[in-house]
mmCIF file of C-alpha atoms in Angstrom:
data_model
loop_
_atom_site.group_PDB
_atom_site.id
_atom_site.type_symbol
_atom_site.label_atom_id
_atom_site.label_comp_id
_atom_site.label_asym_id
_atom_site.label_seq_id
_atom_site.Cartn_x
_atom_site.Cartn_y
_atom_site.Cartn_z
ATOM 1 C CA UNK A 1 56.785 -10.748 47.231
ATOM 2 C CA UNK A 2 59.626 -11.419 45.308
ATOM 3 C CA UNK A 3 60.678 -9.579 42.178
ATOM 4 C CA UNK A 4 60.747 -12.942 39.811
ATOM 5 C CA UNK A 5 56.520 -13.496 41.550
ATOM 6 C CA UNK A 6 55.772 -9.712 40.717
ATOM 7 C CA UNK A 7 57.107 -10.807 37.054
ATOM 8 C CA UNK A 8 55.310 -13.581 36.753
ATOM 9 C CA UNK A 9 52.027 -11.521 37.796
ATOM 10 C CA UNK A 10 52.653 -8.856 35.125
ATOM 11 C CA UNK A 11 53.244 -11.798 32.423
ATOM 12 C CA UNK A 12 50.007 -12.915 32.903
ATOM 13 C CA UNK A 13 48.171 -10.075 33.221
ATOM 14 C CA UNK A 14 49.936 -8.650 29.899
ATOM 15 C CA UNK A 15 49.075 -12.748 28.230
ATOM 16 C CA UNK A 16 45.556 -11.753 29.343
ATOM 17 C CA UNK A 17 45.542 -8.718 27.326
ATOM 18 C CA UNK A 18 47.208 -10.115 24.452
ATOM 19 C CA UNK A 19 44.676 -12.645 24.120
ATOM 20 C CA UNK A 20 41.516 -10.295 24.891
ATOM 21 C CA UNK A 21 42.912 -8.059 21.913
ATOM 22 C CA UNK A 22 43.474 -11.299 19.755
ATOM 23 C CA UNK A 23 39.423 -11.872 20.559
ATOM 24 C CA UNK A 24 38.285 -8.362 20.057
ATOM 25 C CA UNK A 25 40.609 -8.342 16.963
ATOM 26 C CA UNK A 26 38.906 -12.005 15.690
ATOM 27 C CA UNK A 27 35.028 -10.590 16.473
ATOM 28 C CA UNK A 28 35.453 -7.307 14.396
ATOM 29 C CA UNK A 29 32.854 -7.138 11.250
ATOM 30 C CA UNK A 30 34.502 -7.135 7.928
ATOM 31 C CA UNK A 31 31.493 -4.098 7.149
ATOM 32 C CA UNK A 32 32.105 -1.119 9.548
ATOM 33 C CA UNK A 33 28.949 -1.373 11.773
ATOM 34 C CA UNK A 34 28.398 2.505 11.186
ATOM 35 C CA UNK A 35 29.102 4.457 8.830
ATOM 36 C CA UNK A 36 28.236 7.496 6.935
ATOM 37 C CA UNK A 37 27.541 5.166 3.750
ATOM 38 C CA UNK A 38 25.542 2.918 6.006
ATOM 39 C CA UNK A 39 23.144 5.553 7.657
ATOM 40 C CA UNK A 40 22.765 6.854 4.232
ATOM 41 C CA UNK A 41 21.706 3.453 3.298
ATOM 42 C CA UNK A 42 19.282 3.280 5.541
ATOM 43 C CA UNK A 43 17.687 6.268 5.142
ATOM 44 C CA UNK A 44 17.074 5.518 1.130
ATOM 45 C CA UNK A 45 15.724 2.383 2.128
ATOM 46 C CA UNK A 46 13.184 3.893 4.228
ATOM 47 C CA UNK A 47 11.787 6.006 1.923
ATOM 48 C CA UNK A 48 11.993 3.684 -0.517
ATOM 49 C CA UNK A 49 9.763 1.067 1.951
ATOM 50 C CA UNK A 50 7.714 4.027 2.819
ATOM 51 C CA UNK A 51 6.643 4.997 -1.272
ATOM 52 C CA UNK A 52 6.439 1.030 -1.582
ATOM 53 C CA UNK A 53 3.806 0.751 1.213
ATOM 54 C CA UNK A 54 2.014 3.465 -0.027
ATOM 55 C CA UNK A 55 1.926 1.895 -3.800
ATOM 56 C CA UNK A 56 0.416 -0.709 -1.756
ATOM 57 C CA UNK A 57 -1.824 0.599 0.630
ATOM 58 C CA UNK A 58 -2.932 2.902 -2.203
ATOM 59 C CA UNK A 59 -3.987 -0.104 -4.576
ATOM 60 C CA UNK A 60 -5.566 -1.986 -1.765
ATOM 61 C CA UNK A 61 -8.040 1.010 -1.025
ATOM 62 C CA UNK A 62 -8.571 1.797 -4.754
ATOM 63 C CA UNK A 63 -9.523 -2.001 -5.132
ATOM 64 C CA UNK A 64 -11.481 -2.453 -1.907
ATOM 65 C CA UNK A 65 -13.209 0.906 -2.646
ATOM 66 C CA UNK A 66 -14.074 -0.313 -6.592
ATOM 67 C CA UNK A 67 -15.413 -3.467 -5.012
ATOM 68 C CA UNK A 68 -17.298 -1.590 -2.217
ATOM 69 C CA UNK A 69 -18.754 0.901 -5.461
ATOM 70 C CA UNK A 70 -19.157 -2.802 -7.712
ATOM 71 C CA UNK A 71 -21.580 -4.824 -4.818
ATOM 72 C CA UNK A 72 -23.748 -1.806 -4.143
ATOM 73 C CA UNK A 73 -24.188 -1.194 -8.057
ATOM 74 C CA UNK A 74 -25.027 -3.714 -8.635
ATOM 75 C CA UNK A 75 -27.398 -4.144 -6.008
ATOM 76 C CA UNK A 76 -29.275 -1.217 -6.946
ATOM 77 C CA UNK A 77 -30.842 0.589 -10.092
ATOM 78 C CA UNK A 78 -32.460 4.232 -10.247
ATOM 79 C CA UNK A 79 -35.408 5.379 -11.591
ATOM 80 C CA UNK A 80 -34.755 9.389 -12.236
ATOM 81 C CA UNK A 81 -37.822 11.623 -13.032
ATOM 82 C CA UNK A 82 -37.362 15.600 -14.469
ATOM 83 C CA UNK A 83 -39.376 18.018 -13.190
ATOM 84 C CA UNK A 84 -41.939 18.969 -15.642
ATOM 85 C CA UNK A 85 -44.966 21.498 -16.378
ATOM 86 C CA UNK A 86 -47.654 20.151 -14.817
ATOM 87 C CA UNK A 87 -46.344 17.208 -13.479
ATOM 88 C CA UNK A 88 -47.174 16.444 -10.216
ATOM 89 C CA UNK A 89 -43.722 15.244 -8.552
ATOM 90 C CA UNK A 90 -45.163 13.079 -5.292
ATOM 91 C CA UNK A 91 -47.600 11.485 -7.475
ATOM 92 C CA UNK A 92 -45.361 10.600 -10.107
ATOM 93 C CA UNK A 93 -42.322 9.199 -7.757
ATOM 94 C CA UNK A 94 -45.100 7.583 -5.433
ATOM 95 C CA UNK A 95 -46.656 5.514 -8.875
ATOM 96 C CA UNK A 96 -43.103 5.181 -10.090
ATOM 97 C CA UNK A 97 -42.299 2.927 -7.266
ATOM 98 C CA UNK A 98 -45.131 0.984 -7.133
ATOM 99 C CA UNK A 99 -44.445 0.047 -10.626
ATOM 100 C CA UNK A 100 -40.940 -0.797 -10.074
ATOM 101 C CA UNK A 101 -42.197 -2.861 -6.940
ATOM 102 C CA UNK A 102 -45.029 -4.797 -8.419
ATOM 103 C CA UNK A 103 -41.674 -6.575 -10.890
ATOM 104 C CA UNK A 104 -40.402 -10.100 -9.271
ATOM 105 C CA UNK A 105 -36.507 -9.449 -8.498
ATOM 106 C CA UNK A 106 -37.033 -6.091 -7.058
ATOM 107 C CA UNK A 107 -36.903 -6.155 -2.935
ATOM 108 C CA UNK A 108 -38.067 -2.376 -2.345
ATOM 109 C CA UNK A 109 -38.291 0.820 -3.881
ATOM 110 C CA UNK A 110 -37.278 3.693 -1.820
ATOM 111 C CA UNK A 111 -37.926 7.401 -2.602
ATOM 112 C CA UNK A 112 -35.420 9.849 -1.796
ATOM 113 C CA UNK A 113 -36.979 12.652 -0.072
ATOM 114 C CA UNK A 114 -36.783 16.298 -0.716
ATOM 115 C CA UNK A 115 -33.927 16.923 2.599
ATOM 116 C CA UNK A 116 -31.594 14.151 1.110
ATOM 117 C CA UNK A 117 -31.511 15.157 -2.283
ATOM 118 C CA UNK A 118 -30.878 18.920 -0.728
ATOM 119 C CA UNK A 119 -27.435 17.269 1.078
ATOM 120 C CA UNK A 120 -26.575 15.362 -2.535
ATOM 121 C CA UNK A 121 -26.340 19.070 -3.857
ATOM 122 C CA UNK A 122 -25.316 20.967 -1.302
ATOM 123 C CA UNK A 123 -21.590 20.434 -2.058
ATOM 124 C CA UNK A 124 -22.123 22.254 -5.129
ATOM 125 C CA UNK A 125 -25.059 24.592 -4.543
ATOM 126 C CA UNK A 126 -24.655 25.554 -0.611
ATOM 127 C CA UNK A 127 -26.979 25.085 2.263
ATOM 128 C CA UNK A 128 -30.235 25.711 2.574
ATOM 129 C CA UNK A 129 -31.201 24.807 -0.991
ATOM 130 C CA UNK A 130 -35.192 24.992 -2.247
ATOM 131 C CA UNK A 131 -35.399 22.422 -4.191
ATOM 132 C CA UNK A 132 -38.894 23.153 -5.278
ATOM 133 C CA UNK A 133 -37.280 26.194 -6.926
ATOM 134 C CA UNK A 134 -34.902 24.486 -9.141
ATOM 135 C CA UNK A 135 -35.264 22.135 -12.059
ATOM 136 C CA UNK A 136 -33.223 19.156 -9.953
ATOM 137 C CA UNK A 137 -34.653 15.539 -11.035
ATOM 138 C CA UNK A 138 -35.781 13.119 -8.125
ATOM 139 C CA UNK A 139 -34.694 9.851 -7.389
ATOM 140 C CA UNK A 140 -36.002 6.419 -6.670
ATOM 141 C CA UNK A 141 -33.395 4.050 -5.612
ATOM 142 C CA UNK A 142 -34.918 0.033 -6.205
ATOM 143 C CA UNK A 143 -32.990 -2.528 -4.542
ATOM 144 C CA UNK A 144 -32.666 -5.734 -6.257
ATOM 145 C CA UNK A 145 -31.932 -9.082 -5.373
ATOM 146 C CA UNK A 146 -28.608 -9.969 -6.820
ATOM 147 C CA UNK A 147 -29.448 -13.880 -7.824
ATOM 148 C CA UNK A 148 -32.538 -12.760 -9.695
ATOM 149 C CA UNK A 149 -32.430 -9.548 -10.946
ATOM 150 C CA UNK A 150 -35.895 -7.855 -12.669
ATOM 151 C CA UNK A 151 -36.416 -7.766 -16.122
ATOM 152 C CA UNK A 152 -35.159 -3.955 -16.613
ATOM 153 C CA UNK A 153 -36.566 -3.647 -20.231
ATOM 154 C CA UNK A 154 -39.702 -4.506 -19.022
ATOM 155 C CA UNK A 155 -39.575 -2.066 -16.640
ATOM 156 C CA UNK A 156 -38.647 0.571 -18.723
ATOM 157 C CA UNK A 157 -41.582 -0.223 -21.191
ATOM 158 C CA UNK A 158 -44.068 -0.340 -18.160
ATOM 159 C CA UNK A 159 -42.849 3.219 -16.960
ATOM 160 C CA UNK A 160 -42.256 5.150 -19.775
ATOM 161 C CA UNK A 161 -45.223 5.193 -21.408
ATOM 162 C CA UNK A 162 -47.043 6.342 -17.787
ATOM 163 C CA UNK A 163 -44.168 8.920 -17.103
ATOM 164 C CA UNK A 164 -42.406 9.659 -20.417
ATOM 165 C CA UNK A 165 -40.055 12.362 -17.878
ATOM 166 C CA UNK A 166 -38.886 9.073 -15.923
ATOM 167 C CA UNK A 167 -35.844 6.829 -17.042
ATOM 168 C CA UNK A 168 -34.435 4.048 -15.415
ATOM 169 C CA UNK A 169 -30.884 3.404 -14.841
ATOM 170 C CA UNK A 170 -29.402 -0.085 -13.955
ATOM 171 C CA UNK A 171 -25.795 0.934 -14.083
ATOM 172 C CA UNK A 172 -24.169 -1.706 -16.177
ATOM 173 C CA UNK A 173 -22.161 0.756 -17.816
ATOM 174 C CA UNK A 174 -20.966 2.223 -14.579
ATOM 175 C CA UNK A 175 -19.708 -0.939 -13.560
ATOM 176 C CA UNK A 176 -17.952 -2.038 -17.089
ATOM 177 C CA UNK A 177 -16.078 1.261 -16.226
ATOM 178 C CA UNK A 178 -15.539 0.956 -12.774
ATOM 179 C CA UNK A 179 -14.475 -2.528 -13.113
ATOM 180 C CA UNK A 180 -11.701 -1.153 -16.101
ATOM 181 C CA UNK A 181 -10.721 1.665 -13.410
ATOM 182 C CA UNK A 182 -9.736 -0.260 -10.447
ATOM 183 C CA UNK A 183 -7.791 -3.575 -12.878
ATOM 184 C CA UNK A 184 -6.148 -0.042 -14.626
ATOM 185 C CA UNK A 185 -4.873 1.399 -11.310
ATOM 186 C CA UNK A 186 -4.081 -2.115 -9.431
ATOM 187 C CA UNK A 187 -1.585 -2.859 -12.789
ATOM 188 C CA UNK A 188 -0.615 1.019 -12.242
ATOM 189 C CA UNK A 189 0.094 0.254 -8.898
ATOM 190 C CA UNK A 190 2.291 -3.145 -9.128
ATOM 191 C CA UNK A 191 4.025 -1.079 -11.353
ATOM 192 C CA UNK A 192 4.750 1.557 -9.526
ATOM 193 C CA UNK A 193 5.834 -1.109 -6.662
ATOM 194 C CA UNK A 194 7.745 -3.036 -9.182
ATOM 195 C CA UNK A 195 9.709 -0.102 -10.253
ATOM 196 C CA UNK A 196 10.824 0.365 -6.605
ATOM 197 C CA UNK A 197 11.845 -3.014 -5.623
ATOM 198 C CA UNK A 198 14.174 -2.660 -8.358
ATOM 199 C CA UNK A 199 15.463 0.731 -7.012
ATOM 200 C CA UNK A 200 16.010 -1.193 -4.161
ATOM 201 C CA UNK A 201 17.832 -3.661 -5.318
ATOM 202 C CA UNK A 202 19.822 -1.684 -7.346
ATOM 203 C CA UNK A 203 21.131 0.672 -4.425
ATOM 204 C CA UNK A 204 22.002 -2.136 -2.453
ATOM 205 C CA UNK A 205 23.980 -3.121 -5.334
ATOM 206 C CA UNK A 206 25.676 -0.023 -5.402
ATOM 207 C CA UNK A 207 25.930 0.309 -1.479
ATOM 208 C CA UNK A 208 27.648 -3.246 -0.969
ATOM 209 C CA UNK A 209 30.130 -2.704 -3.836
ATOM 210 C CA UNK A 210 31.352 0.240 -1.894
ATOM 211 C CA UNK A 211 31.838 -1.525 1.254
ATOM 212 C CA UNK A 212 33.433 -4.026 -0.655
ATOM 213 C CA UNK A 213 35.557 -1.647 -1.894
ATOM 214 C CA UNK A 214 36.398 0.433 1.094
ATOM 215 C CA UNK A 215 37.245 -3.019 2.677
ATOM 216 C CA UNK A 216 38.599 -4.566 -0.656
ATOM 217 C CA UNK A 217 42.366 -5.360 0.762
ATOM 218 C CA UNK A 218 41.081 -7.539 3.968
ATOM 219 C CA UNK A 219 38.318 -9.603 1.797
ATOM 220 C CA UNK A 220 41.283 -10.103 -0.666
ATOM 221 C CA UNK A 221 43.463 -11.116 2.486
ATOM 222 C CA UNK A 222 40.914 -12.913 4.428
ATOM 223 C CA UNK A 223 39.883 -14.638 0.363
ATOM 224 C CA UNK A 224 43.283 -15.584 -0.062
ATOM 225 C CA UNK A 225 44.394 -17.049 3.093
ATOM 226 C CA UNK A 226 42.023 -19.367 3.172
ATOM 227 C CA UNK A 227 38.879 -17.933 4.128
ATOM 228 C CA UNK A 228 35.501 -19.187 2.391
ATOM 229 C CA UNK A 229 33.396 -17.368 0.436
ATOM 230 C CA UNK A 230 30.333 -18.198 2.480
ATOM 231 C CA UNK A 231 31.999 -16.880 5.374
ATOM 232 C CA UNK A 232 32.761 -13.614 3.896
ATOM 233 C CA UNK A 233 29.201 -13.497 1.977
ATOM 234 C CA UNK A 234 27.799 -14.252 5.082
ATOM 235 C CA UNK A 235 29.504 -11.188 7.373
ATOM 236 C CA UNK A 236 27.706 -9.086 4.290
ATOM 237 C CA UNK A 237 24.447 -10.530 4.021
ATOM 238 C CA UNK A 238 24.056 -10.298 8.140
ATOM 239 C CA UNK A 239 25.130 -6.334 7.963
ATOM 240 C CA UNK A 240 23.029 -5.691 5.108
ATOM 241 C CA UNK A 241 20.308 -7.708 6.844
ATOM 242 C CA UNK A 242 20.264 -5.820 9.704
ATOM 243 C CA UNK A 243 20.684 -2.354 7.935
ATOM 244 C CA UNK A 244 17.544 -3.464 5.562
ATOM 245 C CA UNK A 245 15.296 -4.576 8.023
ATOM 246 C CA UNK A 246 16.172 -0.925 10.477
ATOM 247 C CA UNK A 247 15.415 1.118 6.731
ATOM 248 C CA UNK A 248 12.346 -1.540 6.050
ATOM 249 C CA UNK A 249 10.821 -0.754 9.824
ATOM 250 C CA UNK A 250 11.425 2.919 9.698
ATOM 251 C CA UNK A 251 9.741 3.034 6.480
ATOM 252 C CA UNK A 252 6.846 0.424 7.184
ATOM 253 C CA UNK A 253 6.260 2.127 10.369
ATOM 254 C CA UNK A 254 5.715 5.758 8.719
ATOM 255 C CA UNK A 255 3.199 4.795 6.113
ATOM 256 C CA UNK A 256 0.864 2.866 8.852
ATOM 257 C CA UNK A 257 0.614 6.315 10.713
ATOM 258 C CA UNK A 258 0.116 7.627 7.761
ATOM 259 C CA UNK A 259 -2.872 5.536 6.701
ATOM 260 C CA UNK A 260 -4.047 5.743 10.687
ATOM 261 C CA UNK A 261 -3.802 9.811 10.887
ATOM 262 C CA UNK A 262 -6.108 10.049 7.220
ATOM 263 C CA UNK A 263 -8.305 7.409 8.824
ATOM 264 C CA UNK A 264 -8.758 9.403 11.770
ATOM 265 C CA UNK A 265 -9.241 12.746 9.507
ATOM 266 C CA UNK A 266 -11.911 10.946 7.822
ATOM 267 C CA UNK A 267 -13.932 9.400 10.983
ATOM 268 C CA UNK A 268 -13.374 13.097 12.456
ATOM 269 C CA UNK A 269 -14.991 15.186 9.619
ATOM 270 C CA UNK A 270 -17.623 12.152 8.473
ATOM 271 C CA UNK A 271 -20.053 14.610 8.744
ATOM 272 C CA UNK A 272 -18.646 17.526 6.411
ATOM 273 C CA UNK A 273 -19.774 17.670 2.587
ATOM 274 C CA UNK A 274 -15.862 17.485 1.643
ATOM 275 C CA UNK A 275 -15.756 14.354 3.902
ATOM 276 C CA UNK A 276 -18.555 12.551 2.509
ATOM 277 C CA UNK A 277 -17.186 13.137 -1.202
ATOM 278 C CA UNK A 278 -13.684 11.671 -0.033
ATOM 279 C CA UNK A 279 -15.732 8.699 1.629
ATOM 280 C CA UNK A 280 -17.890 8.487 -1.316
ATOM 281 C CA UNK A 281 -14.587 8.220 -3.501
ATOM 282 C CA UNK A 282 -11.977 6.700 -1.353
ATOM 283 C CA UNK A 283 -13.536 4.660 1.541
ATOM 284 C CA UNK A 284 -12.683 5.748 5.173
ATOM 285 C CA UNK A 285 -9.405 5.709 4.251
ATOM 286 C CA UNK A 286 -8.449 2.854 5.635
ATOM 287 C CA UNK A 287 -7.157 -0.921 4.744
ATOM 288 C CA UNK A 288 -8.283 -3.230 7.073
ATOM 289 C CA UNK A 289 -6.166 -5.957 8.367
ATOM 290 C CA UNK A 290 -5.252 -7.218 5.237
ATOM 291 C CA UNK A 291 -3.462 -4.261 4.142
ATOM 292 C CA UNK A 292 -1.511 -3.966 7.757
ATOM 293 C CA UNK A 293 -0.669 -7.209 7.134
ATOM 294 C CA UNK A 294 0.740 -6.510 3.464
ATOM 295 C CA UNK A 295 3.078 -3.538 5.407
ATOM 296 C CA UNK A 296 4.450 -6.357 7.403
ATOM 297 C CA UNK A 297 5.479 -8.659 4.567
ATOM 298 C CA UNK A 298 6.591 -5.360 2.481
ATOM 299 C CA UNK A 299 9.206 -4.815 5.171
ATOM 300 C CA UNK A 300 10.516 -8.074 5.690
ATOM 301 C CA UNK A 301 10.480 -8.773 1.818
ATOM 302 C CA UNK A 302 12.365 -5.849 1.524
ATOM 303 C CA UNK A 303 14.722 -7.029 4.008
ATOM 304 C CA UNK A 304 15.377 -9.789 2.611
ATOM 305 C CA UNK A 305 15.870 -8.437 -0.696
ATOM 306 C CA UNK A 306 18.427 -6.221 0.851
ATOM 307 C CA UNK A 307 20.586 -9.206 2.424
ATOM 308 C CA UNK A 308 19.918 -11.424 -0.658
ATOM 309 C CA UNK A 309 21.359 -8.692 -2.677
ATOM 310 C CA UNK A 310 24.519 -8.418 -1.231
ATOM 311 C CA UNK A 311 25.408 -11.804 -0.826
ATOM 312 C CA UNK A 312 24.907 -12.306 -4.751
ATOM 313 C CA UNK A 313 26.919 -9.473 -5.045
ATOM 314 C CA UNK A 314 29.663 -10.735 -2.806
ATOM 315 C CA UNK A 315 29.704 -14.070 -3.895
ATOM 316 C CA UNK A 316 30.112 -12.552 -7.852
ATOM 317 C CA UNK A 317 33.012 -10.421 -6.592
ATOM 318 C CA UNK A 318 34.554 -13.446 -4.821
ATOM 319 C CA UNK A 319 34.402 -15.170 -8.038
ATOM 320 C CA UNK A 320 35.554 -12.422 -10.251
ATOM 321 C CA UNK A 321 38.912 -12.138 -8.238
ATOM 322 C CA UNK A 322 39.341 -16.256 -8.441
ATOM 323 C CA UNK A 323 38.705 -15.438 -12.461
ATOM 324 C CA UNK A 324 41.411 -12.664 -12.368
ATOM 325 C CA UNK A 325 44.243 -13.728 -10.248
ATOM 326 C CA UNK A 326 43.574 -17.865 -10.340
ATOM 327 C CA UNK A 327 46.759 -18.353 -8.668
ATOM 328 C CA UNK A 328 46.953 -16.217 -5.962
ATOM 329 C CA UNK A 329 47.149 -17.876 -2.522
#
């Protein structure tokens, strides 16, 4: 081969590399890809999606809970009778309920038995309670149809006078209060979630002003040459995108095992007095489809946020430097 072919060769090979480092040079992000900043960035977004899908998931299981407590209230009323001398408990809850069953609205009238009030006290008074030893009311629970519910004062002035010890409870109060409770902690709650968006938002803020500034000389460059703002904006919004939605997921994805390890406590230890309070309080700890589904739209909202974010703040940068130096470039 002769020496001007073996130059040739080496011209094209070196044209190739030119070009290949012209490409490589062209496809590099104006935003670092990673970065200390960025990492950081993601990690505060994570927690912040994480205390945001708790917010959530905790206001979805306060109001599911409420409404759980709300239906079966309101489904029921109780007929409590003290123990006293000379009374003669069984007869008394066993004319009680026929009373309270002979009234139109009421489906059935169920005595609780001496074992089942023993477990309703046996988180405060231990096992193996006597009952028949203590001064503890008993209970009647009457079920009542929710379309046409009894005449309750009528009730009362039918059992009173026949067991003056008795009194008859249809929970209306409980569920004026309970109904103020759960509207109280759902406005808590969007609060609490509001409050964090805007955290959000505000870091991101702060995050793509500091990229911006890191890589303020080459935006100015790549502004003044020619370059559009919706081109730069856009290299910013698909970084931030993609650093949102990896903070968003991470964050998402530890408050559903979160939710799915207490729902497995609580299906574990159903049988427990401490259990059955929490379940009695809180549900099973766990919120259903609809609140999975919420997670979801958390993360991507917060996504979205995050790349919305920075191309508002890009495209206000853009335009302060066009305000500042109009006649640059």
């Amino acid at each position: 081969m002769t020496d001007h072919s073996v130059q040739h060769v080496e011209d094209q090979h070196a044209g190739k590399a030119a070009t290949t480092q012209r490409v490589q040079r062209k496809m590099a992000p104006i935003v670092p890809a990673q970065n200390i900043a960025g990492r950081a960035l993601v990690l505060v977004i994570a927690i912040m999606t994480f205390l945001s899908c708790l917010a959530f998931g905790a206001v979805t299981l306060v109001r599911d809970t409420a409404s759980v407590w709300e239906n079966q209230i309101s489904r029921e009323a109780t007929i409590r009778i003290k123990p006293v001398d000379g009374l003669d408990m069984e007869a008394a809850l066993a004319q009680a309920s026929q009373i309270a069953g002979e009234f139109p609205g009421v489906t059935s009238a169920r005595i609780v038995d001496r074992d089942a009030t023993a477990r309703l006290l046996e988180p405060w008074l231990g096992s193996g309670l006597n009952i028949d030893d203590l001064p503890v009311p008993r209970l009647i629970i009457v079920t009542i149809d929710e379309n046409n519910p009894p005449d309750f004062a009528a009730m009362r002035a039918a059992i009173t006078p026949k067991l003056p010890s008795a009194a008859l409870d249809d929970h209306r109060t409980w569920v004026d209060r309970l109904v103020a409770m759960a509207r109280t902690t759902v406005t808590i709650g969007i609060a609490v979630l509001a409050l964090m968006l805007s955290a959000t938002v505000l870091t991101v803020v702060f995050a793509t002003r500091g990229a911006m500034a890191g890589n303020g000389h080459i935006i100015e460059v790549l502004h003044f040459v020619g370059a559009e703002a919706r081109f730069i904006a856009r290299e910013f919004r698909h970084h931030f995108l993609v650093t949102g939605m990896k903070g968003a997921a991470a964050g998402g994805a530890a408050a559903v095992l979160v939710f799915i390890v207490f729902s497995w406590w609580s299906s574990r230890n159903m049988a427990t007095p401490e259990a059955d309070q929490a379940t009695a309080l809180f549900g099973n700890f766990a919120i259903g489809s609809a609140g999975y589904l919420g997670v979801v739209l958390m993360v991507l909202v917060i996504g979205a946020l995050t790349a919305a974010t920075s191309h508002v703040t890009v495209v206000t940068y853009l335009s302060d430097i066009d305000v500042r130096q109009p006649d640059a470039g």
